[in-house]
XYZ file of C-alpha atoms in Angstrom:
329
model
C 0.000 0.000 0.000
C 1.436 3.347 -1.036
C 1.445 6.190 1.440
C 1.249 9.791 0.298
C 3.957 12.048 1.682
C 2.338 14.556 4.000
C 2.394 18.036 2.470
C 4.403 20.680 4.297
C 2.290 23.002 6.419
C 2.575 26.587 5.161
C 4.373 28.886 7.621
C 2.166 31.760 6.427
C -1.611 31.967 6.979
C -4.180 32.234 4.211
C -5.193 35.695 3.065
C -8.879 36.012 2.161
C -9.013 32.293 1.383
C -5.820 32.315 -0.720
C -2.896 30.067 0.207
C 0.714 31.289 0.204
C 2.989 30.215 -2.644
C 5.847 27.775 -2.090
C 9.058 28.049 -4.120
C 11.440 25.089 -3.973
C 15.143 25.612 -4.631
C 16.194 23.125 -7.357
C 18.982 20.700 -6.574
C 22.027 21.536 -8.644
C 21.120 25.186 -9.072
C 23.987 27.552 -9.793
C 22.731 30.566 -7.839
C 24.796 32.090 -5.048
C 21.846 33.469 -3.068
C 18.127 32.833 -2.657
C 17.583 36.334 -4.001
C 19.360 35.476 -7.278
C 17.106 32.449 -7.796
C 13.926 34.373 -7.027
C 14.875 37.110 -9.497
C 15.546 34.506 -12.195
C 12.411 32.487 -11.484
C 9.663 34.950 -10.601
C 8.090 37.505 -12.911
C 8.010 40.754 -10.881
C 11.685 41.642 -11.499
C 14.721 42.440 -9.381
C 13.433 45.682 -7.838
C 10.208 44.076 -6.630
C 12.017 41.006 -5.267
C 14.526 43.208 -3.433
C 11.718 45.237 -1.848
C 9.884 42.086 -0.760
C 13.048 40.667 0.802
C 13.670 43.945 2.600
C 10.175 43.825 4.109
C 10.367 40.155 5.111
C 7.774 38.975 2.563
C 9.662 35.714 1.892
C 9.952 33.219 4.752
C 11.522 29.805 5.261
C 9.686 26.596 6.209
C 9.933 27.569 9.873
C 8.532 31.050 9.261
C 11.755 33.055 9.540
C 12.204 35.948 7.062
C 14.687 35.294 4.263
C 17.575 37.738 4.451
C 18.495 39.623 1.238
C 21.901 37.894 1.230
C 20.738 34.436 2.365
C 22.823 31.743 0.625
C 21.170 29.427 -1.867
C 20.421 25.994 -0.367
C 19.466 23.273 -2.893
C 16.236 21.541 -1.901
C 15.133 24.251 0.536
C 11.865 26.182 0.194
C 10.629 29.718 0.681
C 7.051 30.932 0.962
C 5.326 34.205 0.102
C 1.998 35.746 -0.832
C 1.607 36.906 -4.406
C 0.569 40.474 -4.954
C -3.189 40.654 -5.355
C -4.148 41.937 -8.788
C -7.595 43.174 -9.825
C -9.751 40.430 -11.364
C -12.980 40.689 -13.327
C -15.786 39.304 -11.152
C -17.584 36.298 -12.631
C -21.219 37.430 -12.183
C -22.802 33.973 -11.961
C -23.738 32.009 -8.835
C -21.836 29.081 -7.379
C -24.450 26.758 -5.867
C -23.725 24.249 -3.110
C -25.634 21.026 -3.838
C -24.256 18.951 -0.941
C -22.321 19.645 2.224
C -21.334 17.418 5.118
C -18.391 17.156 7.498
C -16.232 15.494 4.825
C -17.106 16.957 1.408
C -18.731 19.877 -0.385
C -20.170 19.443 -3.881
C -20.921 22.546 -5.930
C -22.549 23.350 -9.267
C -19.950 25.605 -10.905
C -20.896 28.196 -13.543
C -19.022 28.747 -16.786
C -16.030 31.129 -16.670
C -15.179 30.416 -13.014
C -11.893 28.551 -12.529
C -11.903 25.685 -10.034
C -8.660 26.595 -8.229
C -6.197 29.513 -8.359
C -4.025 29.374 -11.436
C -2.352 32.019 -13.565
C -4.332 35.262 -13.552
C -7.380 33.678 -11.904
C -6.897 33.612 -8.138
C -9.677 35.384 -6.275
C -12.301 34.578 -8.906
C -12.151 30.818 -8.402
C -14.570 28.317 -6.918
C -12.129 27.321 -4.179
C -11.507 30.841 -2.879
C -15.182 31.787 -3.106
C -16.167 28.708 -1.096
C -13.509 29.215 1.569
C -14.837 32.709 2.124
C -18.552 31.952 1.882
C -18.498 28.753 3.953
C -15.727 29.762 6.319
C -13.776 26.528 5.708
C -10.099 27.428 5.382
C -9.073 23.776 4.880
C -11.279 23.253 1.830
C -9.452 21.690 -1.159
C -10.464 20.495 -4.627
C -10.471 16.727 -5.189
C -10.423 17.290 -8.980
C -10.822 20.165 -11.435
C -13.076 21.354 -14.228
C -11.845 23.657 -16.957
C -12.730 27.295 -16.354
C -14.999 27.286 -19.416
C -16.887 24.125 -18.373
C -19.871 24.318 -16.012
C -21.098 21.653 -13.620
C -20.303 19.538 -10.578
C -17.051 19.759 -8.628
C -16.102 17.871 -5.458
C -14.198 19.574 -2.624
C -12.851 17.985 0.553
C -13.105 19.499 4.021
C -10.356 17.699 5.936
C -6.774 17.713 4.610
C -6.105 14.223 5.957
C -9.001 12.833 3.882
C -8.249 14.591 0.601
C -6.033 11.782 -0.680
C -8.809 9.213 -0.315
C -11.148 11.235 -2.536
C -8.433 12.061 -5.068
C -7.694 8.342 -5.319
C -11.290 7.751 -6.460
C -10.643 9.916 -9.515
C -7.175 8.495 -10.119
C -8.490 4.926 -10.002
C -11.556 5.783 -12.151
C -14.022 4.923 -9.408
C -16.144 8.014 -10.045
C -18.960 7.826 -12.591
C -19.001 11.074 -14.572
C -21.510 12.152 -17.194
C -21.341 15.316 -19.286
C -23.864 16.976 -21.562
C -22.713 18.862 -24.653
C -24.357 20.785 -27.475
C -22.702 20.324 -30.864
C -23.605 19.980 -34.553
C -25.749 17.032 -35.610
C -24.406 14.719 -38.323
C -26.997 12.195 -39.571
C -24.232 10.221 -41.266
C -22.347 9.563 -38.029
C -23.160 6.314 -36.246
C -23.657 6.754 -32.514
C -23.164 5.681 -29.800
C -19.491 4.942 -30.157
C -16.351 4.847 -28.042
C -13.474 7.069 -29.090
C -9.918 6.015 -28.175
C -6.788 8.015 -28.956
C -3.600 9.419 -27.501
C -3.918 12.993 -26.246
C -0.969 15.124 -25.150
C -0.886 18.613 -23.655
C 2.424 20.398 -24.167
C 3.626 23.010 -21.700
C 3.116 26.467 -23.163
C 0.558 25.263 -25.739
C -3.011 26.220 -24.823
C -4.829 23.322 -26.483
C -4.266 19.586 -26.121
C -4.091 17.502 -29.292
C -4.207 13.945 -30.571
C -0.852 12.394 -31.420
C 0.248 8.985 -32.721
C 0.849 6.320 -30.127
C -0.854 4.087 -27.609
C -4.269 5.355 -26.568
C -4.443 7.109 -23.203
C -7.878 8.731 -23.591
C -11.237 6.934 -23.895
C -14.668 8.582 -24.234
C -18.132 7.249 -25.027
C -20.315 9.557 -27.110
C -24.099 9.153 -27.215
C -26.699 11.233 -29.067
C -29.599 12.073 -26.749
C -31.722 14.035 -29.221
C -31.420 16.388 -32.160
C -33.283 19.147 -33.879
C -32.354 20.462 -37.328
C -28.550 20.808 -37.363
C -28.051 20.738 -33.600
C -27.544 17.734 -31.299
C -27.549 17.183 -27.538
C -25.000 14.583 -26.481
C -24.146 12.544 -23.402
C -20.399 12.142 -22.960
C -18.894 9.509 -20.670
C -15.146 9.948 -20.123
C -13.394 6.778 -18.989
C -10.108 8.666 -18.574
C -9.332 12.249 -17.612
C -6.899 13.824 -20.056
C -6.813 17.601 -20.468
C -9.480 18.769 -22.967
C -10.333 15.113 -23.637
C -14.040 15.513 -24.432
C -13.443 18.617 -26.514
C -10.687 16.881 -28.508
C -12.740 13.732 -29.094
C -15.881 15.601 -30.141
C -13.837 17.679 -32.562
C -12.217 14.510 -33.958
C -15.717 13.214 -34.757
C -16.472 16.406 -36.662
C -18.733 17.600 -33.836
C -16.905 20.514 -32.173
C -18.723 21.659 -29.034
C -20.449 24.998 -29.472
C -18.580 27.944 -27.992
C -15.192 26.195 -27.936
C -12.388 28.743 -28.530
C -9.809 25.962 -29.094
C -11.477 23.526 -31.477
C -11.755 23.123 -34.404
C -9.400 26.090 -34.560
C -7.813 28.372 -32.012
C -9.702 31.662 -32.115
C -7.483 33.470 -29.635
C -7.803 34.036 -25.892
C -11.222 35.088 -24.626
C -11.125 38.263 -22.538
C -11.899 37.741 -18.858
C -14.875 40.098 -19.082
C -16.374 38.435 -22.170
C -19.182 36.164 -20.990
C -20.800 35.692 -24.385
C -21.321 32.291 -25.990
C -19.896 30.085 -23.237
C -18.674 26.604 -24.023
C -21.694 24.305 -24.212
C -20.269 21.595 -21.982
C -21.752 20.658 -18.606
C -20.504 18.168 -16.009
C -23.979 16.882 -15.219
C -23.477 13.834 -12.980
C -21.026 12.666 -10.296
C -21.573 9.291 -8.633
C -19.267 7.407 -6.272
C -19.053 5.469 -3.042
C -17.692 7.699 -0.311
C -14.293 6.296 0.749
C -14.691 7.694 4.273
C -18.356 7.075 5.141
C -19.188 4.278 2.702
C -22.289 6.147 1.508
C -23.312 5.881 -2.162
C -23.510 9.413 -3.602
C -25.104 10.525 -6.854
C -25.273 14.243 -7.649
C -26.918 15.894 -10.652
C -26.397 19.437 -11.897
C -29.431 21.691 -11.981
C -28.108 23.637 -14.940
C -29.207 23.632 -18.561
C -27.210 24.687 -21.610
C -28.613 27.793 -23.283
C -27.658 26.780 -26.823
C -30.247 24.006 -26.475
C -32.944 25.750 -24.435
C -32.625 29.202 -26.080
C -30.342 28.953 -29.091
C -31.183 32.369 -30.509
C -30.237 34.033 -27.227
C -26.967 32.099 -27.043
C -26.109 32.734 -30.698
C -26.961 36.426 -30.559
C -25.504 37.262 -27.170
C -23.639 40.567 -27.421
C -23.717 41.944 -23.905
C -21.150 40.990 -21.284
C -23.869 40.954 -18.649
C -25.931 38.406 -20.563
C -27.570 35.811 -18.299
C -25.359 32.731 -17.713
C -25.542 29.956 -20.241
C -26.262 27.434 -17.511
C -29.033 28.454 -15.130
C -29.209 26.755 -11.746
C -32.727 26.366 -10.380
C -33.836 29.693 -11.770
C -30.862 31.684 -10.472
C -29.489 34.269 -12.854
C-alpha cells in the first residue's frame, strides 16, 4: 500500500481564502543566493524582489524571514503571498448542492476557474467557497476547466483529501457530461473514441498524437433538432481537454469552444458571451470515508439548447449565464 507524503504546512496563513505560494530551490542550481534564484524564477523583477526581501515577505519553512543575502540551499523552500491583482468578477452564482463534514459538492458556472491558477486567483470556486463557507481547509479533489460548467467535489479535511483524489485516479467516479454540438446524420452513434492525447507546456490546447491510446470517451446522441444535437459524454479517462478533442475529432466541435476546431485566440476575462456548451452533469461514487453511495446531478441547462437564438446572438457581457441553476441568474 502506497502512502502519500504529508504536504508541508505553510508557515504563512491564508489571506482572504488564498494560500501562500511555495518556491522550492532546485537541486544543482547555480545561484549564489536565494535572491538570485527568485529574481531569475519569478516575474516581478529584481526591484520588486529586493523590496519584498527587505520587508520580510519571503519566509523559510519555519517562518523566519529570508535575508536579502541568504545563501542558496538546494532543496530548501521559501514561501510568500503573491501580490493581489484586480480580477474581473464572474457574475454567476456558485451553488452548493451537498455539504457534510467530509465533502462539499458545488454546481460551478461557466467562466469560473476551479482553483487559483495564472491570472485567476480570487475569482475561483475554491476561494469563493472558503470565504462563503468559512472553511479554510477546503481543497479540490479534482478540477473542471474554467470554461466548463457543472459539478465539482471539494474535501473538508486535509487528511481525507487523498482518499477522494484516489477515487478519480483509479476511475471509481462515474461522470456524465452533456454537450451541445452539430448534428451529423451520417455519423453512427453511440461509439467509443480512443486516442492518444498530449498537452504540451506552453501550448493552450491539447491535441491527438500517434501512439498508444491514453484517452477513452463514449459519445451518445440524446436528441437532435435540425442541425443541432444534444450529447451525453462519458469519459473513462481524464486527459486535459479530452471531451473537446474527441468531439472535434468526430467532426462535432462543441459549441462555444475557442480551441477547437481552430484556435480563435484568448477570450477576454470580461467576455461572458457564448460560453462553451459543456456541462458536467453527474457525479456518482461510493464515499471512501463514510461508505455512503452518492449521486449528484447538476441543476443547470445549456442555453444553446434551451434558447439557441439568445446564445447565438448574445452581445452583452452581462448576458444571463448559459447554464441556469434552479432559476438563479
